Structures are given as C-alpha cells and as structure tokens.
PDB file of C-alpha atoms in Angstrom:
ATOM      1  CA  MET A   1      21.030  16.953   0.276  1.00 34.00           C
ATOM      2  CA  SER A   2      17.554  16.642   1.723  1.00 39.00           C
ATOM      3  CA  THR A   3      15.521  19.588   1.334  1.00 41.00           C
ATOM      4  CA  HIS A   4      14.326  19.039   5.087  1.00 44.00           C
ATOM      5  CA  SER A   5      16.094  19.647   8.211  1.00 37.00           C
ATOM      6  CA  ASP A   6      17.130  16.563  10.106  1.00 42.00           C
ATOM      7  CA  SER A   7      15.622  18.166  13.256  1.00 39.00           C
ATOM      8  CA  THR A   8      12.068  17.847  11.806  1.00 66.00           C
ATOM      9  CA  SER A   9      10.081  16.565  14.596  1.00 88.00           C
ATOM     10  CA  PRO A  10       7.574  13.966  13.675  1.00 93.00           C
ATOM     11  CA  THR A  11       4.062  13.584  15.499  1.00 93.00           C
ATOM     12  CA  LEU A  12       4.103  10.273  17.269  1.00 94.00           C
ATOM     13  CA  VAL A  13       1.602   7.702  16.407  1.00 95.00           C
ATOM     14  CA  THR A  14       0.170   6.470  19.605  1.00 95.00           C
ATOM     15  CA  PRO A  15      -2.869   4.653  20.544  1.00 95.00           C
ATOM     16  CA  SER A  16      -4.174   7.694  22.092  1.00 95.00           C
ATOM     17  CA  LEU A  17      -3.666   9.655  18.760  1.00 94.00           C
ATOM     18  CA  LEU A  18      -5.405   6.870  16.898  1.00 96.00           C
ATOM     19  CA  ARG A  19      -8.461   6.758  19.238  1.00 96.00           C
ATOM     20  CA  ASP A  20      -8.829  10.338  18.571  1.00 94.00           C
ATOM     21  CA  TRP A  21      -8.641   9.719  14.654  1.00 95.00           C
ATOM     22  CA  PRO A  22     -11.290   6.819  14.392  1.00 95.00           C
ATOM     23  CA  LEU A  23     -11.665   4.828  11.510  1.00 95.00           C
ATOM     24  CA  PRO A  24     -14.925   5.206   9.362  1.00 92.00           C
ATOM     25  CA  ALA A  25     -17.866   3.213  10.949  1.00 87.00           C
ATOM     26  CA  PRO A  26     -18.029  -0.412   9.237  1.00 84.00           C
ATOM     27  CA  GLY A  27     -21.706   0.472   7.818  1.00 75.00           C
ATOM     28  CA  ASP A  28     -24.221  -2.060   7.158  1.00 72.00           C
ATOM     29  CA  ASP A  29     -22.641  -4.279   4.647  1.00 74.00           C
ATOM     30  CA  LYS A  30     -19.415  -5.155   2.535  1.00 74.00           C
ATOM     31  CA  TYR A  31     -20.262  -2.560  -0.141  1.00 75.00           C
ATOM     32  CA  SER A  32     -20.131   0.271   2.539  1.00 77.00           C
ATOM     33  CA  ARG A  33     -16.525  -0.815   3.420  1.00 86.00           C
ATOM     34  CA  GLY A  34     -15.032  -0.293  -0.023  1.00 94.00           C
ATOM     35  CA  ALA A  35     -13.513  -2.362  -2.773  1.00 96.00           C
ATOM     36  CA  VAL A  36      -9.611  -3.217  -3.204  1.00 98.00           C
ATOM     37  CA  LEU A  37      -8.105  -4.246  -6.637  1.00 98.00           C
ATOM     38  CA  VAL A  38      -4.545  -5.865  -6.078  1.00 98.00           C
ATOM     39  CA  ILE A  39      -2.557  -6.081  -9.389  1.00 98.00           C
ATOM     40  CA  GLY A  40       0.493  -8.548  -8.914  1.00 98.00           C
ATOM     41  CA  GLY A  41       1.320 -11.967  -8.438  1.00 97.00           C
ATOM     42  CA  ALA A  42       3.551 -13.314 -11.192  1.00 98.00           C
ATOM     43  CA  ARG A  43       3.419 -17.207 -11.708  1.00 98.00           C
ATOM     44  CA  SER A  44       6.378 -17.390  -9.472  1.00 97.00           C
ATOM     45  CA  THR A  45       5.342 -15.195  -6.751  1.00 97.00           C
ATOM     46  CA  PRO A  46       1.347 -15.309  -6.344  1.00 97.00           C
ATOM     47  CA  GLY A  47       1.613 -15.374  -2.791  1.00 97.00           C
ATOM     48  CA  ALA A  48       2.516 -11.702  -2.595  1.00 97.00           C
ATOM     49  CA  ALA A  49      -0.701 -10.759  -3.900  1.00 98.00           C
ATOM     50  CA  LEU A  50      -2.416 -13.174  -1.624  1.00 97.00           C
ATOM     51  CA  LEU A  51      -0.814 -11.716   1.426  1.00 98.00           C
ATOM     52  CA  ALA A  52      -1.869  -8.191   0.270  1.00 98.00           C
ATOM     53  CA  GLY A  53      -5.619  -9.282  -0.545  1.00 98.00           C
ATOM     54  CA  THR A  54      -5.904 -11.104   2.853  1.00 98.00           C
ATOM     55  CA  SER A  55      -4.486  -8.272   4.750  1.00 98.00           C
ATOM     56  CA  ALA A  56      -6.781  -5.760   3.187  1.00 98.00           C
ATOM     57  CA  LEU A  57      -9.659  -7.969   3.849  1.00 97.00           C
ATOM     58  CA  ARG A  58      -8.366  -8.386   7.614  1.00 97.00           C
ATOM     59  CA  ALA A  59      -8.219  -4.407   7.749  1.00 97.00           C
ATOM     60  CA  GLY A  60     -12.047  -4.282   7.102  1.00 96.00           C
ATOM     61  CA  ALA A  61     -12.354  -3.936   3.337  1.00 96.00           C
ATOM     62  CA  GLY A  62     -15.490  -5.259   1.986  1.00 94.00           C
ATOM     63  CA  LYS A  63     -14.422  -6.680  -1.382  1.00 96.00           C
ATOM     64  CA  ILE A  64     -11.284  -7.877  -2.672  1.00 97.00           C
ATOM     65  CA  THR A  65     -10.360  -8.615  -6.369  1.00 98.00           C
ATOM     66  CA  LEU A  66      -6.949 -10.204  -7.239  1.00 98.00           C
ATOM     67  CA  ALA A  67      -5.676  -9.488 -10.778  1.00 98.00           C
ATOM     68  CA  VAL A  68      -2.788 -11.975 -11.197  1.00 98.00           C
ATOM     69  CA  ALA A  69      -0.745 -13.892 -13.637  1.00 98.00           C
ATOM     70  CA  GLU A  70      -3.468 -16.100 -15.734  1.00 97.00           C
ATOM     71  CA  SER A  71      -1.503 -19.450 -15.125  1.00 98.00           C
ATOM     72  CA  VAL A  72      -2.051 -18.836 -11.252  1.00 98.00           C
ATOM     73  CA  ALA A  73      -5.394 -17.213 -11.243  1.00 97.00           C
ATOM     74  CA  ALA A  74      -7.369 -20.249 -10.395  1.00 97.00           C
ATOM     75  CA  GLN A  75      -5.214 -21.183  -7.667  1.00 97.00           C
ATOM     76  CA  VAL A  76      -5.120 -17.910  -6.020  1.00 97.00           C
ATOM     77  CA  GLY A  77      -9.060 -17.937  -6.222  1.00 97.00           C
ATOM     78  CA  VAL A  78      -8.966 -21.158  -4.254  1.00 97.00           C
ATOM     79  CA  ALA A  79      -6.436 -20.187  -1.816  1.00 97.00           C
ATOM     80  CA  LEU A  80      -8.249 -17.286  -0.879  1.00 96.00           C
ATOM     81  CA  PRO A  81     -11.936 -18.042  -1.457  1.00 96.00           C
ATOM     82  CA  GLU A  82     -13.060 -14.693  -0.163  1.00 95.00           C
ATOM     83  CA  CYS A  83     -11.678 -12.932  -3.233  1.00 96.00           C
ATOM     84  CA  GLY A  84     -12.560 -12.460  -6.772  1.00 96.00           C
ATOM     85  CA  SER A  85      -9.673 -13.937  -8.967  1.00 97.00           C
ATOM     86  CA  MET A  86      -8.888 -12.427 -12.391  1.00 97.00           C
ATOM     87  CA  GLY A  87      -6.212 -13.624 -14.821  1.00 97.00           C
ATOM     88  CA  LEU A  88      -3.694 -11.029 -16.753  1.00 97.00           C
ATOM     89  CA  PRO A  89      -1.669 -11.909 -19.728  1.00 97.00           C
ATOM     90  CA  GLU A  90       1.718 -13.216 -18.811  1.00 97.00           C
ATOM     91  CA  ASN A  91       4.936 -13.852 -20.684  1.00 97.00           C
ATOM     92  CA  ALA A  92       6.869 -17.225 -21.002  1.00 97.00           C
ATOM     93  CA  ASP A  93       8.459 -16.473 -17.908  1.00 97.00           C
ATOM     94  CA  GLY A  94       5.006 -16.028 -16.054  1.00 98.00           C
ATOM     95  CA  SER A  95       5.565 -12.198 -15.453  1.00 98.00           C
ATOM     96  CA  VAL A  96       2.680 -10.186 -15.847  1.00 98.00           C
ATOM     97  CA  THR A  97       2.536  -7.803 -18.990  1.00 96.00           C
ATOM     98  CA  GLY A  98       0.944  -4.506 -19.441  1.00 90.00           C
ATOM     99  CA  GLU A  99      -1.482  -6.130 -21.720  1.00 92.00           C
ATOM    100  CA  GLY A 100      -5.035  -7.250 -21.292  1.00 90.00           C
ATOM    101  CA  LEU A 101      -6.108  -4.603 -18.551  1.00 93.00           C
ATOM    102  CA  HIS A 102      -9.497  -4.339 -20.385  1.00 91.00           C
ATOM    103  CA  ARG A 103     -10.160  -7.566 -18.691  1.00 93.00           C
ATOM    104  CA  ILE A 104     -10.218  -5.875 -15.222  1.00 95.00           C
ATOM    105  CA  SER A 105     -11.831  -2.404 -16.302  1.00 93.00           C
ATOM    106  CA  SER A 106     -15.023  -2.781 -14.597  1.00 93.00           C
ATOM    107  CA  TYR A 107     -12.971  -3.664 -11.166  1.00 94.00           C
ATOM    108  CA  VAL A 108     -10.763  -0.635 -11.960  1.00 94.00           C
ATOM    109  CA  GLU A 109     -13.737   1.593 -12.113  1.00 92.00           C
ATOM    110  CA  ARG A 110     -15.401   0.281  -9.014  1.00 94.00           C
ATOM    111  CA  ALA A 111     -12.272   0.244  -6.990  1.00 96.00           C
ATOM    112  CA  ASP A 112     -11.750   2.512  -3.959  1.00 96.00           C
ATOM    113  CA  ALA A 113      -8.212   1.675  -3.655  1.00 97.00           C
ATOM    114  CA  ILE A 114      -5.940  -0.087  -6.467  1.00 98.00           C
ATOM    115  CA  LEU A 115      -2.837  -1.553  -5.153  1.00 98.00           C
ATOM    116  CA  VAL A 116      -0.179  -2.377  -7.687  1.00 98.00           C
ATOM    117  CA  GLY A 117       3.182  -4.064  -6.993  1.00 98.00           C
ATOM    118  CA  PRO A 118       2.884  -7.282  -4.669  1.00 98.00           C
ATOM    119  CA  GLY A 119       4.550 -10.204  -6.558  1.00 97.00           C
ATOM    120  CA  LEU A 120       5.430  -8.405  -9.731  1.00 97.00           C
ATOM    121  CA  ASP A 121       8.714  -9.625 -10.727  1.00 97.00           C
ATOM    122  CA  ASP A 122       9.748  -7.812 -14.197  1.00 96.00           C
ATOM    123  CA  LEU A 123      10.577  -4.068 -13.786  1.00 96.00           C
ATOM    124  CA  ASP A 124      10.019  -3.161 -17.438  1.00 96.00           C
ATOM    125  CA  LEU A 125       6.726  -5.009 -17.750  1.00 97.00           C
ATOM    126  CA  THR A 126       5.735  -3.449 -14.432  1.00 97.00           C
ATOM    127  CA  GLU A 127       6.382   0.111 -16.086  1.00 97.00           C
ATOM    128  CA  SER A 128       4.553  -1.075 -18.921  1.00 96.00           C
ATOM    129  CA  LEU A 129       1.531  -2.092 -16.659  1.00 97.00           C
ATOM    130  CA  LEU A 130       1.418   1.177 -14.830  1.00 97.00           C
ATOM    131  CA  ARG A 131       1.271   3.001 -18.155  1.00 95.00           C
ATOM    132  CA  ALA A 132      -1.515   0.978 -19.381  1.00 95.00           C
ATOM    133  CA  LEU A 133      -3.151   1.552 -16.170  1.00 95.00           C
ATOM    134  CA  LEU A 134      -2.949   5.215 -16.154  1.00 93.00           C
ATOM    135  CA  GLU A 135      -4.156   5.213 -19.709  1.00 90.00           C
ATOM    136  CA  GLN A 136      -7.061   3.153 -18.940  1.00 85.00           C
ATOM    137  CA  GLU A 137      -8.156   5.692 -16.047  1.00 78.00           C
ATOM    138  CA  GLU A 138      -8.495   8.191 -19.039  1.00 61.00           C
ATOM    139  CA  SER A 139      -9.544  11.547 -17.279  1.00 48.00           C
ATOM    140  CA  GLY A 140      -8.006  10.694 -13.915  1.00 46.00           C
ATOM    141  CA  THR A 141     -10.383  13.161 -12.477  1.00 50.00           C
ATOM    142  CA  GLU A 142     -10.399  14.153  -8.817  1.00 55.00           C
ATOM    143  CA  GLY A 143     -12.221  11.580  -6.654  1.00 64.00           C
ATOM    144  CA  GLY A 144     -10.771   8.671  -8.505  1.00 85.00           C
ATOM    145  CA  PRO A 145      -9.566   5.572  -6.465  1.00 95.00           C
ATOM    146  CA  ALA A 146      -6.306   5.632  -4.312  1.00 96.00           C
ATOM    147  CA  VAL A 147      -3.300   4.481  -6.137  1.00 97.00           C
ATOM    148  CA  VAL A 148      -1.028   2.205  -3.712  1.00 98.00           C
ATOM    149  CA  LEU A 149       2.240   1.462  -5.287  1.00 98.00           C
ATOM    150  CA  ASP A 150       4.557  -0.935  -3.760  1.00 97.00           C
ATOM    151  CA  ALA A 151       7.782  -3.141  -4.697  1.00 95.00           C
ATOM    152  CA  PHE A 152       8.743  -2.900  -8.437  1.00 96.00           C
ATOM    153  CA  ALA A 153       5.702  -0.547  -8.959  1.00 97.00           C
ATOM    154  CA  LEU A 154       7.703   2.299  -7.077  1.00 97.00           C
ATOM    155  CA  ALA A 155      10.713   1.963  -9.616  1.00 94.00           C
ATOM    156  CA  GLY A 156       8.220   1.922 -12.538  1.00 95.00           C
ATOM    157  CA  LEU A 157       6.918   5.267 -11.031  1.00 96.00           C
ATOM    158  CA  VAL A 158      10.376   6.888 -11.113  1.00 95.00           C
ATOM    159  CA  LYS A 159      10.519   6.042 -14.924  1.00 94.00           C
ATOM    160  CA  MET A 160       7.271   7.905 -15.529  1.00 95.00           C
ATOM    161  CA  GLU A 161       7.470  10.744 -13.083  1.00 94.00           C
ATOM    162  CA  ASP A 162       6.528  13.244 -15.495  1.00 93.00           C
ATOM    163  CA  GLU A 163       3.374  11.444 -16.890  1.00 93.00           C
ATOM    164  CA  VAL A 164       1.444  10.640 -13.444  1.00 94.00           C
ATOM    165  CA  ALA A 165      -0.191  13.930 -12.899  1.00 92.00           C
ATOM    166  CA  PRO A 166      -3.672  12.252 -13.071  1.00 93.00           C
ATOM    167  CA  TRP A 167      -2.476  10.279  -9.864  1.00 95.00           C
ATOM    168  CA  ARG A 168      -0.855  13.045  -7.969  1.00 93.00           C
ATOM    169  CA  GLY A 169      -2.794  13.800  -4.776  1.00 93.00           C
ATOM    170  CA  ARG A 170      -4.145  10.436  -4.531  1.00 95.00           C
ATOM    171  CA  LEU A 171      -1.001   8.021  -4.479  1.00 97.00           C
ATOM    172  CA  ILE A 172       0.316   6.145  -1.490  1.00 98.00           C
ATOM    173  CA  LEU A 173       3.669   4.775  -1.611  1.00 98.00           C
ATOM    174  CA  THR A 174       5.184   1.978   0.674  1.00 98.00           C
ATOM    175  CA  PRO A 175       9.055   1.813  -0.017  1.00 97.00           C
ATOM    176  CA  ASN A 176      11.599   0.145   2.160  1.00 94.00           C
ATOM    177  CA  PRO A 177      14.531   2.282   2.539  1.00 94.00           C
ATOM    178  CA  THR A 178      16.352   0.978  -0.653  1.00 94.00           C
ATOM    179  CA  GLU A 179      13.281   1.767  -2.623  1.00 96.00           C
ATOM    180  CA  ALA A 180      13.216   5.241  -1.102  1.00 96.00           C
ATOM    181  CA  GLY A 181      16.828   5.841  -2.558  1.00 96.00           C
ATOM    182  CA  ILE A 182      15.515   4.701  -5.755  1.00 95.00           C
ATOM    183  CA  LEU A 183      12.370   7.040  -5.728  1.00 96.00           C
ATOM    184  CA  LEU A 184      15.085  10.087  -4.803  1.00 95.00           C
ATOM    185  CA  GLY A 185      17.853   8.937  -6.954  1.00 93.00           C
ATOM    186  CA  ARG A 186      20.284   9.337  -4.017  1.00 91.00           C
ATOM    187  CA  ASP A 187      21.488   7.653  -1.062  1.00 90.00           C
ATOM    188  CA  VAL A 188      19.063   7.952   1.812  1.00 90.00           C
ATOM    189  CA  GLU A 189      20.683   9.169   5.168  1.00 88.00           C
ATOM    190  CA  ASP A 190      18.266  10.654   7.036  1.00 92.00           C
ATOM    191  CA  LEU A 191      15.112   8.583   6.591  1.00 93.00           C
ATOM    192  CA  GLY A 192      12.606  11.032   7.940  1.00 93.00           C
ATOM    193  CA  GLY A 193      13.788  13.888   5.673  1.00 93.00           C
ATOM    194  CA  ALA A 194      13.785  11.386   2.766  1.00 95.00           C
ATOM    195  CA  VAL A 195      10.226  10.479   3.316  1.00 96.00           C
ATOM    196  CA  LEU A 196       9.246  14.092   3.456  1.00 95.00           C
ATOM    197  CA  ASP A 197      11.083  14.666   0.116  1.00 95.00           C
ATOM    198  CA  ILE A 198       9.260  11.834  -1.600  1.00 96.00           C
ATOM    199  CA  ALA A 199       5.956  12.975  -0.309  1.00 96.00           C
ATOM    200  CA  GLU A 200       6.548  16.282  -1.926  1.00 94.00           C
ATOM    201  CA  ARG A 201       8.204  15.160  -4.867  1.00 95.00           C
ATOM    202  CA  PHE A 202       5.214  12.952  -5.951  1.00 96.00           C
ATOM    203  CA  ASP A 203       2.591  14.682  -4.287  1.00 95.00           C
ATOM    204  CA  ALA A 204       1.937  11.441  -2.335  1.00 97.00           C
ATOM    205  CA  VAL A 205       1.344  10.025   1.149  1.00 97.00           C
ATOM    206  CA  VAL A 206       4.422   7.689   1.937  1.00 98.00           C
ATOM    207  CA  SER A 207       5.193   5.063   4.664  1.00 97.00           C
ATOM    208  CA  CYS A 208       8.600   3.906   5.052  1.00 96.00           C
ATOM    209  CA  GLN A 209      10.098   1.695   8.011  1.00 93.00           C
ATOM    210  CA  GLY A 210       8.006   3.622  10.598  1.00 94.00           C
ATOM    211  CA  PHE A 211       7.843   6.878   9.037  1.00 96.00           C
ATOM    212  CA  ILE A 212       4.834   8.419   7.277  1.00 97.00           C
ATOM    213  CA  ALA A 213       4.797  11.706   5.510  1.00 97.00           C
ATOM    214  CA  GLY A 214       2.266  13.598   3.331  1.00 94.00           C
ATOM    215  CA  PRO A 215       2.758  16.609   1.024  1.00 88.00           C
ATOM    216  CA  SER A 216       2.591  20.047   2.297  1.00 77.00           C
ATOM    217  CA  PRO A 217      -1.008  21.016   2.990  1.00 73.00           C
ATOM    218  CA  ALA A 218      -2.584  23.675   0.854  1.00 57.00           C
ATOM    219  CA  ASN A 219      -1.795  27.012   1.856  1.00 49.00           C
ATOM    220  CA  SER A 220       1.076  25.839   4.355  1.00 53.00           C
ATOM    221  CA  GLY A 221       4.533  25.668   4.067  1.00 50.00           C
ATOM    222  CA  GLU A 222       4.825  22.794   6.566  1.00 53.00           C
ATOM    223  CA  SER A 223       4.999  19.051   5.544  1.00 54.00           C
ATOM    224  CA  ARG A 224       3.248  16.407   7.516  1.00 90.00           C
ATOM    225  CA  LEU A 225       5.640  13.931   9.238  1.00 95.00           C
ATOM    226  CA  TRP A 226       4.475  11.082  11.586  1.00 96.00           C
ATOM    227  CA  LYS A 227       6.382   8.427  13.489  1.00 96.00           C
ATOM    228  CA  ILE A 228       5.448   4.947  14.622  1.00 95.00           C
ATOM    229  CA  THR A 229       6.076   4.200  18.202  1.00 90.00           C
ATOM    230  CA  THR A 230       5.899   0.575  18.369  1.00 89.00           C
ATOM    231  CA  GLY A 231       7.248  -2.468  16.183  1.00 79.00           C
ATOM    232  CA  TYR A 232       9.510  -5.318  16.434  1.00 71.00           C
ATOM    233  CA  GLY A 233      12.514  -6.350  14.300  1.00 71.00           C
ATOM    234  CA  GLY A 234      10.748  -9.475  13.282  1.00 71.00           C
ATOM    235  CA  LEU A 235       8.979  -7.521  10.730  1.00 77.00           C
ATOM    236  CA  GLY A 236      11.922  -8.294   8.490  1.00 79.00           C
ATOM    237  CA  THR A 237      10.378 -11.419   7.232  1.00 82.00           C
ATOM    238  CA  SER A 238       9.199 -12.508   3.825  1.00 87.00           C
ATOM    239  CA  GLY A 239       6.024 -10.932   2.860  1.00 93.00           C
ATOM    240  CA  SER A 240       5.788  -8.311   5.489  1.00 94.00           C
ATOM    241  CA  GLY A 241       5.713  -5.523   3.120  1.00 95.00           C
ATOM    242  CA  ASP A 242       2.902  -7.018   1.420  1.00 97.00           C
ATOM    243  CA  VAL A 243       0.783  -7.256   4.347  1.00 97.00           C
ATOM    244  CA  LEU A 244       1.768  -3.622   5.106  1.00 97.00           C
ATOM    245  CA  ALA A 245       0.510  -2.212   1.484  1.00 98.00           C
ATOM    246  CA  GLY A 246      -2.553  -4.426   1.779  1.00 98.00           C
ATOM    247  CA  ALA A 247      -3.532  -3.072   5.239  1.00 98.00           C
ATOM    248  CA  ILE A 248      -3.143   0.308   3.919  1.00 98.00           C
ATOM    249  CA  ALA A 249      -5.128  -0.402   0.708  1.00 98.00           C
ATOM    250  CA  GLY A 250      -7.964  -1.953   2.960  1.00 98.00           C
ATOM    251  CA  LEU A 251      -8.294   0.869   5.226  1.00 98.00           C
ATOM    252  CA  ARG A 252      -8.250   3.454   2.577  1.00 97.00           C
ATOM    253  CA  ALA A 253     -10.917   1.625   0.628  1.00 97.00           C
ATOM    254  CA  ARG A 254     -13.267   1.965   3.838  1.00 96.00           C
ATOM    255  CA  GLY A 255     -13.001   5.729   3.494  1.00 94.00           C
ATOM    256  CA  THR A 256     -10.250   7.180   5.242  1.00 95.00           C
ATOM    257  CA  SER A 257      -8.012   9.766   3.927  1.00 94.00           C
ATOM    258  CA  ASP A 258      -4.528   8.616   2.477  1.00 96.00           C
ATOM    259  CA  ALA A 259      -2.757   9.884   5.736  1.00 96.00           C
ATOM    260  CA  GLN A 260      -4.998   8.260   8.084  1.00 96.00           C
ATOM    261  CA  ALA A 261      -4.847   4.947   6.065  1.00 97.00           C
ATOM    262  CA  ALA A 262      -0.956   5.106   6.063  1.00 97.00           C
ATOM    263  CA  CYS A 263      -0.673   5.989   9.892  1.00 97.00           C
ATOM    264  CA  TRP A 264      -3.073   3.463  10.826  1.00 97.00           C
ATOM    265  CA  GLY A 265      -1.932   0.735   8.798  1.00 98.00           C
ATOM    266  CA  THR A 266       1.673   1.198   9.667  1.00 97.00           C
ATOM    267  CA  HIS A 267       0.826   1.141  13.440  1.00 97.00           C
ATOM    268  CA  LEU A 268      -1.252  -1.888  13.243  1.00 97.00           C
ATOM    269  CA  HIS A 269       1.484  -3.535  11.088  1.00 96.00           C
ATOM    270  CA  ALA A 270       4.042  -2.696  13.607  1.00 95.00           C
ATOM    271  CA  ALA A 271       1.835  -3.518  16.740  1.00 95.00           C
ATOM    272  CA  ALA A 272       0.789  -6.883  15.185  1.00 95.00           C
ATOM    273  CA  ALA A 273       4.736  -7.779  14.968  1.00 94.00           C
ATOM    274  CA  ASP A 274       5.081  -6.792  18.734  1.00 93.00           C
ATOM    275  CA  ARG A 275       2.355  -9.031  19.504  1.00 93.00           C
ATOM    276  CA  LEU A 276       3.617 -11.966  17.612  1.00 92.00           C
ATOM    277  CA  ALA A 277       7.060 -11.488  18.939  1.00 91.00           C
ATOM    278  CA  SER A 278       5.955 -11.749  22.623  1.00 90.00           C
ATOM    279  CA  LYS A 279       3.961 -14.954  21.951  1.00 89.00           C
ATOM    280  CA  LEU A 280       6.398 -16.678  19.617  1.00 88.00           C
ATOM    281  CA  GLY A 281       9.807 -14.923  19.910  1.00 85.00           C
ATOM    282  CA  PRO A 282      11.338 -12.515  17.643  1.00 83.00           C
ATOM    283  CA  LEU A 283      12.090 -14.620  14.674  1.00 86.00           C
ATOM    284  CA  GLY A 284      10.034 -17.270  13.050  1.00 87.00           C
ATOM    285  CA  PHE A 285       6.359 -15.899  12.792  1.00 89.00           C
ATOM    286  CA  LEU A 286       5.015 -15.579   9.308  1.00 92.00           C
ATOM    287  CA  ALA A 287       3.909 -12.519   7.260  1.00 93.00           C
ATOM    288  CA  ARG A 288       0.155 -13.880   7.010  1.00 94.00           C
ATOM    289  CA  GLU A 289       0.060 -14.263  10.734  1.00 94.00           C
ATOM    290  CA  LEU A 290       0.541 -10.525  10.833  1.00 96.00           C
ATOM    291  CA  ALA A 291      -2.587  -9.979   8.996  1.00 96.00           C
ATOM    292  CA  ASP A 292      -4.499 -12.305  11.442  1.00 96.00           C
ATOM    293  CA  GLN A 293      -3.689  -9.947  14.287  1.00 96.00           C
ATOM    294  CA  LEU A 294      -5.299  -6.688  12.494  1.00 97.00           C
ATOM    295  CA  PRO A 295      -8.945  -7.304  13.629  1.00 97.00           C
ATOM    296  CA  ALA A 296      -8.200  -7.699  17.334  1.00 97.00           C
ATOM    297  CA  LEU A 297      -5.941  -4.636  17.224  1.00 97.00           C
ATOM    298  CA  MET A 298      -8.485  -2.467  15.734  1.00 96.00           C
ATOM    299  CA  LEU A 299     -10.909  -3.667  18.295  1.00 95.00           C
ATOM    300  CA  GLU A 300      -8.834  -2.630  21.027  1.00 95.00           C
ATOM    301  CA  LEU A 301      -8.603   0.995  19.520  1.00 94.00           C
ATOM    302  CA  ASN A 302     -12.383   0.945  19.774  1.00 77.00           C
ATOM    303  CA  THR A 303     -12.953   0.953  16.046  1.00 59.00           C
TER     304      THR A 303
END
C-alpha cells in the first residue's frame, strides 16, 4: 500500500507557474551554463546517449560529454560534433562495463549533472558501473553534482539502495510507470502516490509520466507533488525518455534546483510533444524533434 493518500492534490505546472519560477540567467559563456556528463550508449544503442546529450544542449547546458562504449565513441563524436566523446570499456557484446571510469574521472569532477542510463543494455553491468561511479566520487560531499538516473540505472539503484547515502539529496530519477513499480517493489495503482513514495524512499526528485515529486522539505511533514498540465500521447515514441532525462540534466547543470529542473524539463518535454502533434499529427514525429522544440518553448516562457 502507498503511504500517501490517493487524494493528495498536486500543484499544477502551468506556464504561469513557470514564469514565476524563472530559470537561471544564461550568463556570459558556456562555462556559466554548466557541464553535463552522460554515461550510457552501448554498441547497439548509442543513439540513446546522443538523444540525451542533444536534449541537454537544447535545454541550455554549456558543455556536454558523452561517455559511451569505446567501439562507438568516434561515431558518436561525429554524430554530435558539439559534444566531447569518451570511450568506456565494453564486453564482447558491446555492453558498457563498470571498469575504466578513471578515463572520465576529470569529467566526473567537473560535471554539474551526471546522467547515467541512456543506452545501457545490461542490468548487472549497469549496477557495477553505478558502484564504480559511487566509489570514484569518494566523499560524496554536499554540493556534488546532481545524479540523474534513467532506464537500467534505476533497477541498478534498487540493488544498491543501502549504499547510496552519498547520493541522497542530489538524485533525480526519471522512471516510467513500470520502472516506478521496480523502484517500489510492488504494482503501481496510484501513480501520484507512487511517485511521492519513491521520492521519500530514495530522498530524490522523481519525474514519472507527468507527475513530479520531491522528498519532504526539512522540518515539514508535507511532501511536494506537481502535475504537468500538457502533453500529447505521441510521447510514447522511441527515445522520448532519453530526451526527457537529457533536458532535466541540462536544466540542472544551469544551476536550478533538482525540483525546478524536473518540473521545467517535464513541462518542456510534454509541450514539445503537443507542438509536434499539432504540426505533424499524433504519431510519427521523432524523439530528436522533441529536443529541437525546447529553445523556442523556453523563449516563450521568457527565459
């Protein structure tokens, strides 16, 4: 059973709310808009990391590094010339392993947001990668980068729940409803309540199918819950979740709070789908086209 009532009333994320919650000023150069490190992209699925990185740039992040399977790192760098591309060790099947993270240690140290998950395709290896990343961060002191987990990284988080204390308070999770059930270890009936439960369980900000939740604020018994008011069914397209995770990571790198990045990113992602649906129809638009809509949507919200 959920620990929260089905009647919990979310705050509606509207354009008016977002205008009153403006994004950080863009600053003078790319360094002022933060750095995102995306770890993902197995040999068979490098496109997921590409989509996430493109989306982070479209959301305004200043610098992007994609750490992917070494057999596809060069191709990824050519496909997205605006990124830095680093190769990570892989097994015979092309799945990224948890070894060799020392290759990207300087990028981990400089990142404002680290996104793990897009295009990883082996659950056990993803868990190993998460453990290695956690160990590499060493102290995990307050003020470290936001850690955004998506796809297989979410299932890996469940397996190491008791070990992620250094990441608590700076986790952002982007599950779909099935993954939400995995995070809770039970079937999800009330999605809003489930998202709240995940936020409390992992001390994280969570975005799941239009609901966003954060853990209870200090000295308060109330959890925070928001709900997106836009978004078309065409979001159910391949790569859409990678675009959402990338947008949230990019916004977070710019200096937002975790909750602001999740609310803004989820709204922009859904509004982009609405716009494409009105232009192209409800089916057939591509996930990379969602990312292309983000700058104009932010401009319309006076950011």
